[in-house]
JSON list of C-alpha atoms and ligand atoms in Angstrom, two decimals:
[
{"chain": "M", "resi": 1, "resn": "MET", "atom": "CA", "xyz": [1.55, 25.20, 32.01]},
{"chain": "M", "resi": 2, "resn": "SER", "atom": "CA", "xyz": [-0.86, 23.49, 29.65]},
{"chain": "M", "resi": 3, "resn": "ILE", "atom": "CA", "xyz": [0.32, 20.31, 28.06]},
{"chain": "M", "resi": 4, "resn": "LEU", "atom": "CA", "xyz": [-1.57, 21.26, 24.89]},
{"chain": "M", "resi": 5, "resn": "ALA", "atom": "CA", "xyz": [-2.52, 24.78, 23.86]},
{"chain": "M", "resi": 6, "resn": "VAL", "atom": "CA", "xyz": [-4.54, 25.35, 20.73]},
{"chain": "M", "resi": 7, "resn": "ASN", "atom": "CA", "xyz": [-4.03, 28.90, 19.53]},
{"chain": "M", "resi": 8, "resn": "GLU", "atom": "CA", "xyz": [-6.39, 30.36, 16.92]},
{"chain": "M", "resi": 9, "resn": "VAL", "atom": "CA", "xyz": [-6.36, 27.16, 14.91]},
{"chain": "M", "resi": 10, "resn": "SER", "atom": "CA", "xyz": [-8.26, 26.60, 11.68]},
{"chain": "M", "resi": 11, "resn": "TYR", "atom": "CA", "xyz": [-8.23, 23.63, 9.36]},
{"chain": "M", "resi": 12, "resn": "THR", "atom": "CA", "xyz": [-9.59, 23.69, 5.83]},
{"chain": "M", "resi": 13, "resn": "TYR", "atom": "CA", "xyz": [-10.24, 20.67, 3.63]},
{"chain": "M", "resi": 14, "resn": "LYS", "atom": "CA", "xyz": [-9.74, 21.68, 0.03]},
{"chain": "M", "resi": 15, "resn": "SER", "atom": "CA", "xyz": [-10.84, 19.67, -2.96]},
{"chain": "M", "resi": 16, "resn": "LYS", "atom": "CA", "xyz": [-11.42, 20.55, -6.59]},
{"chain": "M", "resi": 17, "resn": "TYR", "atom": "CA", "xyz": [-15.09, 21.17, -5.91]},
{"chain": "M", "resi": 18, "resn": "GLN", "atom": "CA", "xyz": [-15.31, 22.66, -2.46]},
{"chain": "M", "resi": 19, "resn": "THR", "atom": "CA", "xyz": [-13.51, 24.13, 0.50]},
{"chain": "M", "resi": 20, "resn": "VAL", "atom": "CA", "xyz": [-14.67, 23.25, 3.99]},
{"chain": "M", "resi": 21, "resn": "GLU", "atom": "CA", "xyz": [-13.36, 25.06, 7.04]},
{"chain": "M", "resi": 22, "resn": "ALA", "atom": "CA", "xyz": [-13.83, 22.13, 9.43]},
{"chain": "M", "resi": 23, "resn": "VAL", "atom": "CA", "xyz": [-12.08, 23.84, 12.37]},
{"chain": "M", "resi": 24, "resn": "SER", "atom": "CA", "xyz": [-12.49, 27.56, 12.55]},
{"chain": "M", "resi": 25, "resn": "ASN", "atom": "CA", "xyz": [-10.33, 29.78, 14.74]},
{"chain": "M", "resi": 26, "resn": "VAL", "atom": "CA", "xyz": [-10.36, 27.51, 17.78]},
{"chain": "M", "resi": 27, "resn": "SER", "atom": "CA", "xyz": [-8.44, 28.31, 20.94]},
{"chain": "M", "resi": 28, "resn": "CYS", "atom": "CA", "xyz": [-8.46, 26.04, 23.98]},
{"chain": "M", "resi": 29, "resn": "THR", "atom": "CA", "xyz": [-6.07, 24.42, 26.42]},
{"chain": "M", "resi": 30, "resn": "PHE", "atom": "CA", "xyz": [-5.62, 21.00, 27.94]},
{"chain": "M", "resi": 31, "resn": "GLU", "atom": "CA", "xyz": [-3.91, 20.20, 31.23]},
{"chain": "M", "resi": 32, "resn": "ALA", "atom": "CA", "xyz": [-2.31, 17.10, 32.66]},
{"chain": "M", "resi": 33, "resn": "GLY", "atom": "CA", "xyz": [-4.41, 15.08, 35.09]},
{"chain": "M", "resi": 34, "resn": "LYS", "atom": "CA", "xyz": [-7.72, 16.12, 33.61]},
{"chain": "M", "resi": 35, "resn": "MET", "atom": "CA", "xyz": [-10.29, 14.40, 31.46]},
{"chain": "M", "resi": 36, "resn": "TYR", "atom": "CA", "xyz": [-11.88, 16.44, 28.68]},
{"chain": "M", "resi": 37, "resn": "ALA", "atom": "CA", "xyz": [-14.91, 15.72, 26.53]},
{"chain": "M", "resi": 38, "resn": "ILE", "atom": "CA", "xyz": [-15.47, 17.25, 23.12]},
{"chain": "M", "resi": 39, "resn": "VAL", "atom": "CA", "xyz": [-19.12, 17.16, 22.12]},
{"chain": "M", "resi": 40, "resn": "GLY", "atom": "CA", "xyz": [-21.10, 18.58, 19.19]},
{"chain": "M", "resi": 41, "resn": "HIS", "atom": "CA", "xyz": [-23.25, 17.60, 16.26]},
{"chain": "M", "resi": 42, "resn": "SER", "atom": "CA", "xyz": [-22.06, 15.42, 13.42]},
{"chain": "M", "resi": 43, "resn": "GLY", "atom": "CA", "xyz": [-19.83, 17.46, 11.11]},
{"chain": "M", "resi": 44, "resn": "SER", "atom": "CA", "xyz": [-19.00, 20.08, 13.75]},
{"chain": "M", "resi": 45, "resn": "GLY", "atom": "CA", "xyz": [-15.26, 19.42, 13.43]},
{"chain": "M", "resi": 46, "resn": "LYS", "atom": "CA", "xyz": [-14.52, 17.20, 16.42]},
{"chain": "M", "resi": 47, "resn": "SER", "atom": "CA", "xyz": [-12.54, 14.49, 14.62]},
{"chain": "M", "resi": 48, "resn": "THR", "atom": "CA", "xyz": [-10.66, 17.09, 12.61]},
{"chain": "M", "resi": 49, "resn": "LEU", "atom": "CA", "xyz": [-9.60, 18.86, 15.81]},
{"chain": "M", "resi": 50, "resn": "LEU", "atom": "CA", "xyz": [-8.57, 15.52, 17.33]},
{"chain": "M", "resi": 51, "resn": "SER", "atom": "CA", "xyz": [-6.44, 14.66, 14.32]},
{"chain": "M", "resi": 52, "resn": "LEU", "atom": "CA", "xyz": [-4.65, 18.01, 14.74]},
{"chain": "M", "resi": 53, "resn": "LEU", "atom": "CA", "xyz": [-4.08, 17.28, 18.44]},
{"chain": "M", "resi": 54, "resn": "ALA", "atom": "CA", "xyz": [-2.78, 13.84, 17.45]},
{"chain": "M", "resi": 55, "resn": "GLY", "atom": "CA", "xyz": [-0.26, 15.43, 15.09]},
{"chain": "M", "resi": 56, "resn": "LEU", "atom": "CA", "xyz": [-1.73, 13.64, 12.08]},
{"chain": "M", "resi": 57, "resn": "ASP", "atom": "CA", "xyz": [-2.07, 16.95, 10.29]},
{"chain": "M", "resi": 58, "resn": "LEU", "atom": "CA", "xyz": [-0.98, 20.53, 10.81]},
{"chain": "M", "resi": 59, "resn": "PRO", "atom": "CA", "xyz": [-3.45, 23.41, 11.13]},
{"chain": "M", "resi": 60, "resn": "THR", "atom": "CA", "xyz": [-3.88, 25.49, 8.00]},
{"chain": "M", "resi": 61, "resn": "LYS", "atom": "CA", "xyz": [-3.87, 28.51, 10.32]},
{"chain": "M", "resi": 62, "resn": "GLY", "atom": "CA", "xyz": [-2.73, 29.01, 13.90]},
{"chain": "M", "resi": 63, "resn": "GLU", "atom": "CA", "xyz": [-0.54, 26.78, 16.03]},
{"chain": "M", "resi": 64, "resn": "ILE", "atom": "CA", "xyz": [-0.81, 24.00, 18.58]},
{"chain": "M", "resi": 65, "resn": "TYR", "atom": "CA", "xyz": [1.74, 24.06, 21.36]},
{"chain": "M", "resi": 66, "resn": "VAL", "atom": "CA", "xyz": [2.88, 20.88, 23.07]},
{"chain": "M", "resi": 67, "resn": "GLU", "atom": "CA", "xyz": [4.35, 21.90, 26.42]},
{"chain": "M", "resi": 68, "resn": "ASP", "atom": "CA", "xyz": [5.08, 25.29, 24.86]},
{"chain": "M", "resi": 69, "resn": "GLN", "atom": "CA", "xyz": [6.78, 23.81, 21.77]},
{"chain": "M", "resi": 70, "resn": "PRO", "atom": "CA", "xyz": [5.07, 24.61, 18.46]},
{"chain": "M", "resi": 71, "resn": "MET", "atom": "CA", "xyz": [3.79, 21.38, 16.89]},
{"chain": "M", "resi": 72, "resn": "SER", "atom": "CA", "xyz": [4.89, 22.63, 13.46]},
{"chain": "M", "resi": 73, "resn": "LYS", "atom": "CA", "xyz": [8.51, 22.50, 14.66]},
{"chain": "M", "resi": 74, "resn": "LEU", "atom": "CA", "xyz": [8.30, 19.11, 16.35]},
{"chain": "M", "resi": 75, "resn": "ASP", "atom": "CA", "xyz": [9.20, 15.75, 14.89]},
{"chain": "M", "resi": 76, "resn": "ARG", "atom": "CA", "xyz": [5.57, 14.72, 14.50]},
{"chain": "M", "resi": 77, "resn": "ASP", "atom": "CA", "xyz": [6.31, 11.05, 13.81]},
{"chain": "M", "resi": 78, "resn": "ARG", "atom": "CA", "xyz": [8.05, 10.95, 17.14]},
{"chain": "M", "resi": 79, "resn": "TYR", "atom": "CA", "xyz": [5.24, 12.92, 18.81]},
{"chain": "M", "resi": 80, "resn": "ARG", "atom": "CA", "xyz": [2.75, 10.30, 17.56]},
{"chain": "M", "resi": 81, "resn": "ARG", "atom": "CA", "xyz": [4.98, 7.43, 18.61]},
{"chain": "M", "resi": 82, "resn": "GLU", "atom": "CA", "xyz": [5.97, 8.71, 22.04]},
{"chain": "M", "resi": 83, "resn": "THR", "atom": "CA", "xyz": [3.65, 11.45, 23.27]},
{"chain": "M", "resi": 84, "resn": "ALA", "atom": "CA", "xyz": [0.09, 11.19, 22.00]},
{"chain": "M", "resi": 85, "resn": "SER", "atom": "CA", "xyz": [-1.91, 8.05, 21.24]},
{"chain": "M", "resi": 86, "resn": "VAL", "atom": "CA", "xyz": [-5.34, 7.69, 19.73]},
{"chain": "M", "resi": 87, "resn": "VAL", "atom": "CA", "xyz": [-8.07, 5.19, 20.53]},
{"chain": "M", "resi": 88, "resn": "TYR", "atom": "CA", "xyz": [-10.80, 4.81, 17.91]},
{"chain": "M", "resi": 89, "resn": "GLN", "atom": "CA", "xyz": [-14.44, 3.78, 17.98]},
{"chain": "M", "resi": 90, "resn": "SER", "atom": "CA", "xyz": [-13.70, 0.65, 15.96]},
{"chain": "M", "resi": 91, "resn": "PHE", "atom": "CA", "xyz": [-10.75, -0.42, 18.18]},
{"chain": "M", "resi": 92, "resn": "ASN", "atom": "CA", "xyz": [-8.40, -0.81, 15.18]},
{"chain": "M", "resi": 93, "resn": "LEU", "atom": "CA", "xyz": [-6.34, -3.62, 16.65]},
{"chain": "M", "resi": 94, "resn": "PHE", "atom": "CA", "xyz": [-4.04, -5.48, 14.28]},
{"chain": "M", "resi": 95, "resn": "PRO", "atom": "CA", "xyz": [-6.22, -8.48, 13.39]},
{"chain": "M", "resi": 96, "resn": "LEU", "atom": "CA", "xyz": [-3.42, -10.99, 12.96]},
{"chain": "M", "resi": 97, "resn": "LEU", "atom": "CA", "xyz": [-1.66, -10.13, 16.21]},
{"chain": "M", "resi": 98, "resn": "THR", "atom": "CA", "xyz": [-2.65, -11.41, 19.65]},
{"chain": "M", "resi": 99, "resn": "ALA", "atom": "CA", "xyz": [-3.68, -8.98, 22.37]},
{"chain": "M", "resi": 100, "resn": "LEU", "atom": "CA", "xyz": [-0.22, -9.07, 23.86]},
{"chain": "M", "resi": 101, "resn": "GLU", "atom": "CA", "xyz": [1.47, -8.60, 20.47]},
{"chain": "M", "resi": 102, "resn": "ASN", "atom": "CA", "xyz": [-0.79, -5.63, 19.77]},
{"chain": "M", "resi": 103, "resn": "VAL", "atom": "CA", "xyz": [0.26, -4.03, 23.05]},
{"chain": "M", "resi": 104, "resn": "ALA", "atom": "CA", "xyz": [3.95, -4.90, 22.70]},
{"chain": "M", "resi": 105, "resn": "TYR", "atom": "CA", "xyz": [4.15, -3.52, 19.17]},
{"chain": "M", "resi": 106, "resn": "PRO", "atom": "CA", "xyz": [4.46, 0.22, 20.01]},
{"chain": "M", "resi": 107, "resn": "MET", "atom": "CA", "xyz": [7.19, -0.60, 22.51]},
{"chain": "M", "resi": 108, "resn": "GLU", "atom": "CA", "xyz": [9.14, -2.58, 19.95]},
{"chain": "M", "resi": 109, "resn": "LEU", "atom": "CA", "xyz": [8.80, 0.40, 17.60]},
{"chain": "M", "resi": 110, "resn": "ARG", "atom": "CA", "xyz": [10.50, 2.45, 20.27]},
{"chain": "M", "resi": 111, "resn": "GLY", "atom": "CA", "xyz": [13.37, -0.03, 20.36]},
{"chain": "M", "resi": 112, "resn": "ILE", "atom": "CA", "xyz": [12.43, -1.85, 23.56]},
{"chain": "M", "resi": 113, "resn": "ALA", "atom": "CA", "xyz": [13.62, -5.46, 23.53]},
{"chain": "M", "resi": 114, "resn": "ALA", "atom": "CA", "xyz": [10.93, -8.05, 22.78]},
{"chain": "M", "resi": 115, "resn": "LYS", "atom": "CA", "xyz": [11.15, -9.73, 26.19]},
{"chain": "M", "resi": 116, "resn": "GLU", "atom": "CA", "xyz": [10.84, -6.46, 28.08]},
{"chain": "M", "resi": 117, "resn": "ALA", "atom": "CA", "xyz": [7.98, -5.36, 25.79]},
{"chain": "M", "resi": 118, "resn": "ARG", "atom": "CA", "xyz": [6.08, -8.57, 26.53]},
{"chain": "M", "resi": 119, "resn": "LYS", "atom": "CA", "xyz": [6.57, -8.16, 30.27]},
{"chain": "M", "resi": 120, "resn": "THR", "atom": "CA", "xyz": [5.33, -4.56, 30.26]},
{"chain": "M", "resi": 121, "resn": "GLY", "atom": "CA", "xyz": [2.56, -5.55, 27.84]},
{"chain": "M", "resi": 122, "resn": "LYS", "atom": "CA", "xyz": [1.25, -8.13, 30.31]},
{"chain": "M", "resi": 123, "resn": "GLU", "atom": "CA", "xyz": [1.24, -5.52, 33.06]},
{"chain": "M", "resi": 124, "resn": "LEU", "atom": "CA", "xyz": [-0.64, -3.07, 30.85]},
{"chain": "M", "resi": 125, "resn": "ILE", "atom": "CA", "xyz": [-3.22, -5.68, 29.93]},
{"chain": "M", "resi": 126, "resn": "ALA", "atom": "CA", "xyz": [-3.72, -6.41, 33.63]},
{"chain": "M", "resi": 127, "resn": "SER", "atom": "CA", "xyz": [-3.92, -2.67, 34.35]},
{"chain": "M", "resi": 128, "resn": "VAL", "atom": "CA", "xyz": [-7.04, -2.33, 32.17]},
{"chain": "M", "resi": 129, "resn": "GLY", "atom": "CA", "xyz": [-8.69, -5.11, 34.12]},
{"chain": "M", "resi": 130, "resn": "LEU", "atom": "CA", "xyz": [-8.27, -7.97, 31.63]},
{"chain": "M", "resi": 131, "resn": "GLU", "atom": "CA", "xyz": [-7.38, -11.52, 32.60]},
{"chain": "M", "resi": 132, "resn": "GLU", "atom": "CA", "xyz": [-4.03, -12.89, 31.58]},
{"chain": "M", "resi": 133, "resn": "ARG", "atom": "CA", "xyz": [-5.59, -15.46, 29.23]},
{"chain": "M", "resi": 134, "resn": "ILE", "atom": "CA", "xyz": [-6.64, -12.56, 26.94]},
{"chain": "M", "resi": 135, "resn": "CYS", "atom": "CA", "xyz": [-2.95, -12.06, 26.10]},
{"chain": "M", "resi": 136, "resn": "ASN", "atom": "CA", "xyz": [-2.89, -14.90, 23.61]},
{"chain": "M", "resi": 137, "resn": "GLN", "atom": "CA", "xyz": [-6.21, -14.18, 21.94]},
{"chain": "M", "resi": 138, "resn": "LEU", "atom": "CA", "xyz": [-6.69, -12.63, 18.53]},
{"chain": "M", "resi": 139, "resn": "PRO", "atom": "CA", "xyz": [-9.00, -9.60, 18.32]},
{"chain": "M", "resi": 140, "resn": "LEU", "atom": "CA", "xyz": [-11.70, -11.70, 16.59]},
{"chain": "M", "resi": 141, "resn": "MET", "atom": "CA", "xyz": [-11.94, -13.89, 19.68]},
{"chain": "M", "resi": 142, "resn": "MET", "atom": "CA", "xyz": [-12.54, -10.96, 22.01]},
{"chain": "M", "resi": 143, "resn": "SER", "atom": "CA", "xyz": [-15.68, -8.99, 22.84]},
{"chain": "M", "resi": 144, "resn": "GLY", "atom": "CA", "xyz": [-15.89, -5.34, 21.84]},
{"chain": "M", "resi": 145, "resn": "GLY", "atom": "CA", "xyz": [-15.30, -4.26, 25.42]},
{"chain": "M", "resi": 146, "resn": "GLN", "atom": "CA", "xyz": [-12.21, -6.46, 25.67]},
{"chain": "M", "resi": 147, "resn": "GLN", "atom": "CA", "xyz": [-10.88, -5.18, 22.35]},
{"chain": "M", "resi": 148, "resn": "GLN", "atom": "CA", "xyz": [-11.32, -1.57, 23.41]},
{"chain": "M", "resi": 149, "resn": "ARG", "atom": "CA", "xyz": [-9.49, -2.24, 26.68]},
{"chain": "M", "resi": 150, "resn": "VAL", "atom": "CA", "xyz": [-6.63, -3.82, 24.71]},
{"chain": "M", "resi": 151, "resn": "ALA", "atom": "CA", "xyz": [-6.66, -0.72, 22.48]},
{"chain": "M", "resi": 152, "resn": "VAL", "atom": "CA", "xyz": [-6.32, 1.46, 25.60]},
{"chain": "M", "resi": 153, "resn": "ALA", "atom": "CA", "xyz": [-3.46, -0.74, 26.86]},
{"chain": "M", "resi": 154, "resn": "ARG", "atom": "CA", "xyz": [-1.77, -0.38, 23.47]},
{"chain": "M", "resi": 155, "resn": "ALA", "atom": "CA", "xyz": [-2.17, 3.41, 23.64]},
{"chain": "M", "resi": 156, "resn": "LEU", "atom": "CA", "xyz": [-0.52, 3.35, 27.07]},
{"chain": "M", "resi": 157, "resn": "ALA", "atom": "CA", "xyz": [2.36, 1.31, 25.67]},
{"chain": "M", "resi": 158, "resn": "SER", "atom": "CA", "xyz": [3.52, 4.31, 23.70]},
{"chain": "M", "resi": 159, "resn": "GLY", "atom": "CA", "xyz": [4.57, 5.79, 27.02]},
{"chain": "M", "resi": 160, "resn": "GLY", "atom": "CA", "xyz": [3.09, 9.18, 26.14]},
{"chain": "M", "resi": 161, "resn": "LYS", "atom": "CA", "xyz": [0.90, 11.05, 28.55]},
{"chain": "M", "resi": 162, "resn": "ILE", "atom": "CA", "xyz": [-1.69, 12.30, 26.09]},
{"chain": "M", "resi": 163, "resn": "LEU", "atom": "CA", "xyz": [-4.57, 9.98, 25.31]},
{"chain": "M", "resi": 164, "resn": "LEU", "atom": "CA", "xyz": [-6.99, 10.95, 22.57]},
{"chain": "M", "resi": 165, "resn": "ALA", "atom": "CA", "xyz": [-10.15, 8.97, 21.94]},
{"chain": "M", "resi": 166, "resn": "ASP", "atom": "CA", "xyz": [-12.66, 9.36, 19.10]},
{"chain": "M", "resi": 167, "resn": "GLU", "atom": "CA", "xyz": [-15.98, 7.89, 20.28]},
{"chain": "M", "resi": 168, "resn": "PRO", "atom": "CA", "xyz": [-14.27, 5.18, 22.34]},
{"chain": "M", "resi": 169, "resn": "THR", "atom": "CA", "xyz": [-17.61, 3.91, 23.64]},
{"chain": "M", "resi": 170, "resn": "GLY", "atom": "CA", "xyz": [-19.49, 4.26, 20.35]},
{"chain": "M", "resi": 171, "resn": "ASN", "atom": "CA", "xyz": [-19.45, 0.53, 19.61]},
{"chain": "M", "resi": 172, "resn": "LEU", "atom": "CA", "xyz": [-19.89, -0.66, 23.18]},
{"chain": "M", "resi": 173, "resn": "ASP", "atom": "CA", "xyz": [-22.92, -1.43, 25.32]},
{"chain": "M", "resi": 174, "resn": "THR", "atom": "CA", "xyz": [-23.57, 0.75, 28.35]},
{"chain": "M", "resi": 175, "resn": "VAL", "atom": "CA", "xyz": [-21.74, -1.45, 30.86]},
{"chain": "M", "resi": 176, "resn": "ASN", "atom": "CA", "xyz": [-18.59, -1.83, 28.74]},
{"chain": "M", "resi": 177, "resn": "GLY", "atom": "CA", "xyz": [-18.70, 1.85, 27.84]},
{"chain": "M", "resi": 178, "resn": "GLU", "atom": "CA", "xyz": [-18.74, 2.73, 31.53]},
{"chain": "M", "resi": 179, "resn": "ILE", "atom": "CA", "xyz": [-15.81, 0.41, 32.22]},
{"chain": "M", "resi": 180, "resn": "VAL", "atom": "CA", "xyz": [-13.71, 2.04, 29.48]},
{"chain": "M", "resi": 181, "resn": "VAL", "atom": "CA", "xyz": [-14.60, 5.57, 30.65]},
{"chain": "M", "resi": 182, "resn": "GLU", "atom": "CA", "xyz": [-13.75, 4.60, 34.24]},
{"chain": "M", "resi": 183, "resn": "ILE", "atom": "CA", "xyz": [-10.33, 3.40, 33.04]},
{"chain": "M", "resi": 184, "resn": "LEU", "atom": "CA", "xyz": [-9.72, 6.62, 31.12]},
{"chain": "M", "resi": 185, "resn": "LYS", "atom": "CA", "xyz": [-10.84, 8.68, 34.11]},
{"chain": "M", "resi": 186, "resn": "SER", "atom": "CA", "xyz": [-8.52, 6.92, 36.49]},
{"chain": "M", "resi": 187, "resn": "LEU", "atom": "CA", "xyz": [-5.62, 7.32, 34.05]},
{"chain": "M", "resi": 188, "resn": "SER", "atom": "CA", "xyz": [-6.19, 11.06, 34.12]},
{"chain": "M", "resi": 189, "resn": "HIS", "atom": "CA", "xyz": [-6.91, 11.52, 37.80]},
{"chain": "M", "resi": 190, "resn": "GLU", "atom": "CA", "xyz": [-4.55, 8.95, 39.27]},
{"chain": "M", "resi": 191, "resn": "ARG", "atom": "CA", "xyz": [-1.74, 8.78, 36.74]},
{"chain": "M", "resi": 192, "resn": "GLY", "atom": "CA", "xyz": [-1.62, 12.28, 35.34]},
{"chain": "M", "resi": 193, "resn": "TYR", "atom": "CA", "xyz": [-2.67, 11.56, 31.77]},
{"chain": "M", "resi": 194, "resn": "THR", "atom": "CA", "xyz": [-4.35, 14.21, 29.67]},
{"chain": "M", "resi": 195, "resn": "VAL", "atom": "CA", "xyz": [-7.40, 12.41, 28.36]},
{"chain": "M", "resi": 196, "resn": "ILE", "atom": "CA", "xyz": [-9.47, 13.94, 25.55]},
{"chain": "M", "resi": 197, "resn": "ILE", "atom": "CA", "xyz": [-12.61, 12.07, 24.50]},
{"chain": "M", "resi": 198, "resn": "ILE", "atom": "CA", "xyz": [-14.92, 12.87, 21.62]},
{"chain": "M", "resi": 199, "resn": "THR", "atom": "CA", "xyz": [-18.35, 11.62, 22.46]},
{"chain": "M", "resi": 200, "resn": "HIS", "atom": "CA", "xyz": [-22.01, 11.84, 21.49]},
{"chain": "M", "resi": 201, "resn": "ASP", "atom": "CA", "xyz": [-22.95, 10.24, 24.80]},
{"chain": "M", "resi": 202, "resn": "MET", "atom": "CA", "xyz": [-23.91, 12.81, 27.40]},
{"chain": "M", "resi": 203, "resn": "GLY", "atom": "CA", "xyz": [-23.39, 10.20, 30.13]},
{"chain": "M", "resi": 204, "resn": "VAL", "atom": "CA", "xyz": [-19.74, 10.01, 29.06]},
{"chain": "M", "resi": 205, "resn": "ALA", "atom": "CA", "xyz": [-19.42, 13.80, 28.80]},
{"chain": "M", "resi": 206, "resn": "GLU", "atom": "CA", "xyz": [-20.75, 14.14, 32.35]},
{"chain": "M", "resi": 207, "resn": "GLN", "atom": "CA", "xyz": [-17.77, 12.15, 33.60]},
{"chain": "M", "resi": 208, "resn": "ALA", "atom": "CA", "xyz": [-15.32, 14.69, 32.20]},
{"chain": "M", "resi": 209, "resn": "ASP", "atom": "CA", "xyz": [-13.77, 17.51, 34.20]},
{"chain": "M", "resi": 210, "resn": "ILE", "atom": "CA", "xyz": [-14.18, 19.92, 31.30]},
{"chain": "M", "resi": 211, "resn": "VAL", "atom": "CA", "xyz": [-16.50, 19.79, 28.30]},
{"chain": "M", "resi": 212, "resn": "TYR", "atom": "CA", "xyz": [-15.85, 21.66, 25.05]},
{"chain": "M", "resi": 213, "resn": "THR", "atom": "CA", "xyz": [-18.80, 21.96, 22.71]},
{"chain": "M", "resi": 214, "resn": "MET", "atom": "CA", "xyz": [-18.14, 22.38, 18.98]},
{"chain": "M", "resi": 215, "resn": "LYS", "atom": "CA", "xyz": [-20.50, 23.96, 16.50]},
{"chain": "M", "resi": 216, "resn": "ASP", "atom": "CA", "xyz": [-19.65, 24.74, 12.88]},
{"chain": "M", "resi": 217, "resn": "GLY", "atom": "CA", "xyz": [-15.94, 24.31, 13.54]},
{"chain": "M", "resi": 218, "resn": "LYS", "atom": "CA", "xyz": [-15.90, 26.58, 16.57]},
{"chain": "M", "resi": 219, "resn": "ILE", "atom": "CA", "xyz": [-15.85, 25.93, 20.28]},
{"chain": "M", "resi": 220, "resn": "THR", "atom": "CA", "xyz": [-18.90, 27.48, 21.85]},
{"chain": "M", "resi": 221, "resn": "VAL", "atom": "CA", "xyz": [-19.22, 28.07, 25.56]},
{"chain": "D", "resi": 301, "resn": "ATP", "atom": "N1", "xyz": [-11.30, 14.14, 4.42]},
{"chain": "D", "resi": 301, "resn": "ATP", "atom": "C1", "xyz": [-12.20, 15.13, 4.29]},
{"chain": "D", "resi": 301, "resn": "ATP", "atom": "N2", "xyz": [-12.32, 15.82, 3.15]},
{"chain": "D", "resi": 301, "resn": "ATP", "atom": "C2", "xyz": [-13.20, 16.84, 3.01]},
{"chain": "D", "resi": 301, "resn": "ATP", "atom": "N3", "xyz": [-14.01, 17.25, 4.01]},
{"chain": "D", "resi": 301, "resn": "ATP", "atom": "C3", "xyz": [-13.94, 16.61, 5.17]},
{"chain": "D", "resi": 301, "resn": "ATP", "atom": "C4", "xyz": [-13.03, 15.51, 5.39]},
{"chain": "D", "resi": 301, "resn": "ATP", "atom": "N4", "xyz": [-13.20, 15.05, 6.66]},
{"chain": "D", "resi": 301, "resn": "ATP", "atom": "C5", "xyz": [-14.15, 15.83, 7.20]},
{"chain": "D", "resi": 301, "resn": "ATP", "atom": "N5", "xyz": [-14.59, 16.76, 6.34]},
{"chain": "D", "resi": 301, "resn": "ATP", "atom": "C6", "xyz": [-15.62, 17.79, 6.60]},
{"chain": "D", "resi": 301, "resn": "ATP", "atom": "O1", "xyz": [-15.20, 18.58, 7.70]},
{"chain": "D", "resi": 301, "resn": "ATP", "atom": "C7", "xyz": [-16.29, 18.86, 8.57]},
{"chain": "D", "resi": 301, "resn": "ATP", "atom": "C8", "xyz": [-15.98, 18.35, 9.97]},
{"chain": "D", "resi": 301, "resn": "ATP", "atom": "O2", "xyz": [-15.84, 16.94, 9.94]},
{"chain": "D", "resi": 301, "resn": "ATP", "atom": "P1", "xyz": [-15.42, 16.09, 11.22]},
{"chain": "D", "resi": 301, "resn": "ATP", "atom": "O3", "xyz": [-15.21, 14.69, 10.75]},
{"chain": "D", "resi": 301, "resn": "ATP", "atom": "O4", "xyz": [-14.31, 16.75, 11.90]},
{"chain": "D", "resi": 301, "resn": "ATP", "atom": "O5", "xyz": [-16.75, 16.21, 12.10]},
{"chain": "D", "resi": 301, "resn": "ATP", "atom": "P2", "xyz": [-17.17, 15.43, 13.44]},
{"chain": "D", "resi": 301, "resn": "ATP", "atom": "O6", "xyz": [-17.61, 16.49, 14.40]},
{"chain": "D", "resi": 301, "resn": "ATP", "atom": "O7", "xyz": [-16.10, 14.51, 13.87]},
{"chain": "D", "resi": 301, "resn": "ATP", "atom": "O8", "xyz": [-18.46, 14.62, 12.95]},
{"chain": "D", "resi": 301, "resn": "ATP", "atom": "P3", "xyz": [-19.01, 13.16, 13.43]},
{"chain": "D", "resi": 301, "resn": "ATP", "atom": "O9", "xyz": [-19.66, 13.40, 14.77]},
{"chain": "D", "resi": 301, "resn": "ATP", "atom": "O10", "xyz": [-20.00, 12.81, 12.38]},
{"chain": "D", "resi": 301, "resn": "ATP", "atom": "O11", "xyz": [-17.85, 12.22, 13.50]},
{"chain": "D", "resi": 301, "resn": "ATP", "atom": "C9", "xyz": [-17.52, 18.22, 7.93]},
{"chain": "D", "resi": 301, "resn": "ATP", "atom": "O12", "xyz": [-18.18, 19.21, 7.20]},
{"chain": "D", "resi": 301, "resn": "ATP", "atom": "C10", "xyz": [-16.94, 17.19, 7.01]},
{"chain": "D", "resi": 301, "resn": "ATP", "atom": "O13", "xyz": [-17.76, 16.98, 5.91]},
{"chain": "D", "resi": 302, "resn": "MG", "atom": "MG1", "xyz": [-15.97, 12.41, 14.01]}
]
């Protein structure tokens, strides 16, 4: 069974002046334990598709199934809190929270006691290869590579097994980009996560098990 199945999905942005079909009749599936790359030119619909997979929006046509449940019938707030997390190019850490507080936050949202959240948070920070001293640092004090690893740790804190990333290496140098991709790869292959990465970097795409290429809102083969 696929963990995510996209079935004839389209998404149209409508404004007063124009209508753009950003995702156009896309069907594809995603399985646990695999790393996927979505590639394609700027404007081809990658981020729009990712936001649908993240449950931020519903398709205007078609349906996405999460373990055979239609997304349109799910509690999407809960899906975003507990099942699917997104990592962005610009890290998007809370600037006034320390690394550990950033990572503990999604657990506290789920009702986990502060002490337990801090303990698990420390383990998650260690699991992405960061030293313990990072725990007490604010995002501004960290390098881009460190911030992105904290962002991955925070995504893991949601406890969900779907990890979505929009250009996660876009703001990183080659070495840090490779470290982050290695972490994402091992999460998929060793811990059963479904990892879906949008990337412009062919070196990153080469690391994926499966590559989907988008063009004009469609997946081409
Ligand atoms: N909020 C929006 N309102 C209207 N149109 C939008 C909106 N967001 C995206 N679009 C349009 O939808 C299409 C797909 O955009 P999308 O952001 O999904 O592309 P992308 O493949 O992620 O591009 P990039 O590689 O530049 O990030 C583009 O034509 C874009 O202009
Ligand atoms: Mg994009």
